[in-house]
Every structure is written in C-alpha cells, then in structure tokens.
Amino acid sequence: MNESMDAKVSHRGQTSLPASLRRRWGLTDGGVVGVIDLGDAALVVPGGLDAARRELRAALQDRYEDGLNALDDPDLADQ
C-alpha cells in the first residue's frame, strides 16, 4: 500500500517517518535511508544512498525506455 503524507520539520531540521512506513520498510532504531536531492524534490529510500541511487537509476531507465518506445508509435511516424 502506498502512502502519501505531509511531515513537519522541527526547529532542529529533523522529521520522522510514520510508524507504518518504518514497519513496511523494516527500519528499526539506527536504520538508514538514502536521500538524493533532485533540485525541486528529494528521493528518500530505505537502505541507504546506494539503494537510493539504484532506485533513481531504475526510474530514469524506465522513463528513457518509455520515450524510446514512443518513437515507434505509428501516430508519431509523421512528426
């Protein structure tokens, strides 16, 4: 189940992950998440920075392949 939520940032710059996400992601005290600054957004992934980089690479690869597949679209052939 995907969740969407707002989280507040404390005066010390801290925020917390809801318990439901921590359970689903298997995060316990001292668990690590990777954070990648995307400019206008941030990607937060359980498992650390390497996991976040893999997730970002996979998402970008999927979008790239979708774009290539769209070039074979007969509706775009005359464009």
Coordinates of C-alpha atoms in Angstrom, one line a residue:
M1 CA 0.0 0.0 0.0
N2 CA 1.4 3.4 -1.0
E3 CA 1.0 6.2 1.5
S4 CA 1.1 10.0 1.0
M5 CA 1.5 12.4 3.8
D6 CA 2.9 15.7 5.0
A7 CA 5.7 15.7 7.6
K8 CA 6.7 18.7 9.7
V9 CA 10.4 19.7 10.1
S10 CA 11.4 20.6 13.6
H11 CA 13.4 23.7 14.5
R12 CA 16.5 21.4 14.5
G13 CA 15.8 20.3 10.9
Q14 CA 14.5 16.9 11.9
T15 CA 11.5 15.0 10.7
S16 CA 10.2 11.5 11.4
L17 CA 8.9 8.7 9.3
P18 CA 5.5 7.4 10.2
A19 CA 5.4 4.0 12.0
S20 CA 3.6 2.3 9.2
L21 CA 6.4 3.2 6.8
R22 CA 9.1 2.1 9.2
R23 CA 7.4 -1.2 9.7
R24 CA 6.9 -1.8 5.9
W25 CA 10.5 -0.8 5.2
G26 CA 11.9 -2.8 8.1
L27 CA 13.5 0.2 9.6
T28 CA 14.4 -0.1 13.3
D29 CA 16.4 2.2 15.6
G30 CA 19.5 3.2 13.7
G31 CA 18.0 2.2 10.3
V32 CA 19.4 4.0 7.3
V33 CA 17.6 5.8 4.5
G34 CA 19.2 7.3 1.4
V35 CA 18.4 10.8 0.4
I36 CA 19.0 12.3 -3.0
D37 CA 18.4 16.0 -3.7
L38 CA 16.6 16.2 -7.0
G39 CA 16.5 20.0 -7.1
D40 CA 12.8 20.6 -6.6
A41 CA 12.2 17.4 -4.7
A42 CA 14.0 14.8 -2.6
L43 CA 14.1 11.0 -3.1
V44 CA 14.0 9.1 0.2
V45 CA 14.7 5.4 0.0
P46 CA 15.2 2.8 2.8
G47 CA 18.6 1.0 2.6
G48 CA 21.0 4.0 2.3
L49 CA 22.4 6.0 -0.5
D50 CA 23.4 3.1 -2.7
A51 CA 19.7 1.9 -2.6
A52 CA 18.5 5.4 -3.4
R53 CA 20.9 5.6 -6.4
R54 CA 19.7 2.2 -7.7
E55 CA 16.1 3.3 -7.4
L56 CA 16.7 6.6 -9.2
R57 CA 18.7 4.8 -12.0
A58 CA 15.8 2.3 -12.4
A59 CA 13.2 5.1 -12.6
L60 CA 15.2 7.1 -15.1
Q61 CA 15.9 3.9 -17.2
D62 CA 12.1 3.2 -17.3
R63 CA 11.3 6.7 -18.5
Y64 CA 14.1 6.6 -21.1
E65 CA 12.8 3.2 -22.4
D66 CA 9.2 4.6 -22.5
G67 CA 10.5 7.5 -24.5
L68 CA 12.3 5.3 -27.0
N69 CA 9.2 3.1 -27.3
A70 CA 7.1 6.1 -28.1
L71 CA 9.3 6.8 -31.1
D72 CA 8.0 3.6 -32.6
D73 CA 4.4 4.8 -32.1
P74 CA 2.7 4.9 -35.6
D75 CA 0.9 8.1 -34.5
L76 CA 4.3 9.8 -34.2
A77 CA 5.7 8.5 -37.5
D78 CA 4.8 11.6 -39.5
Q79 CA 6.1 14.1 -36.8

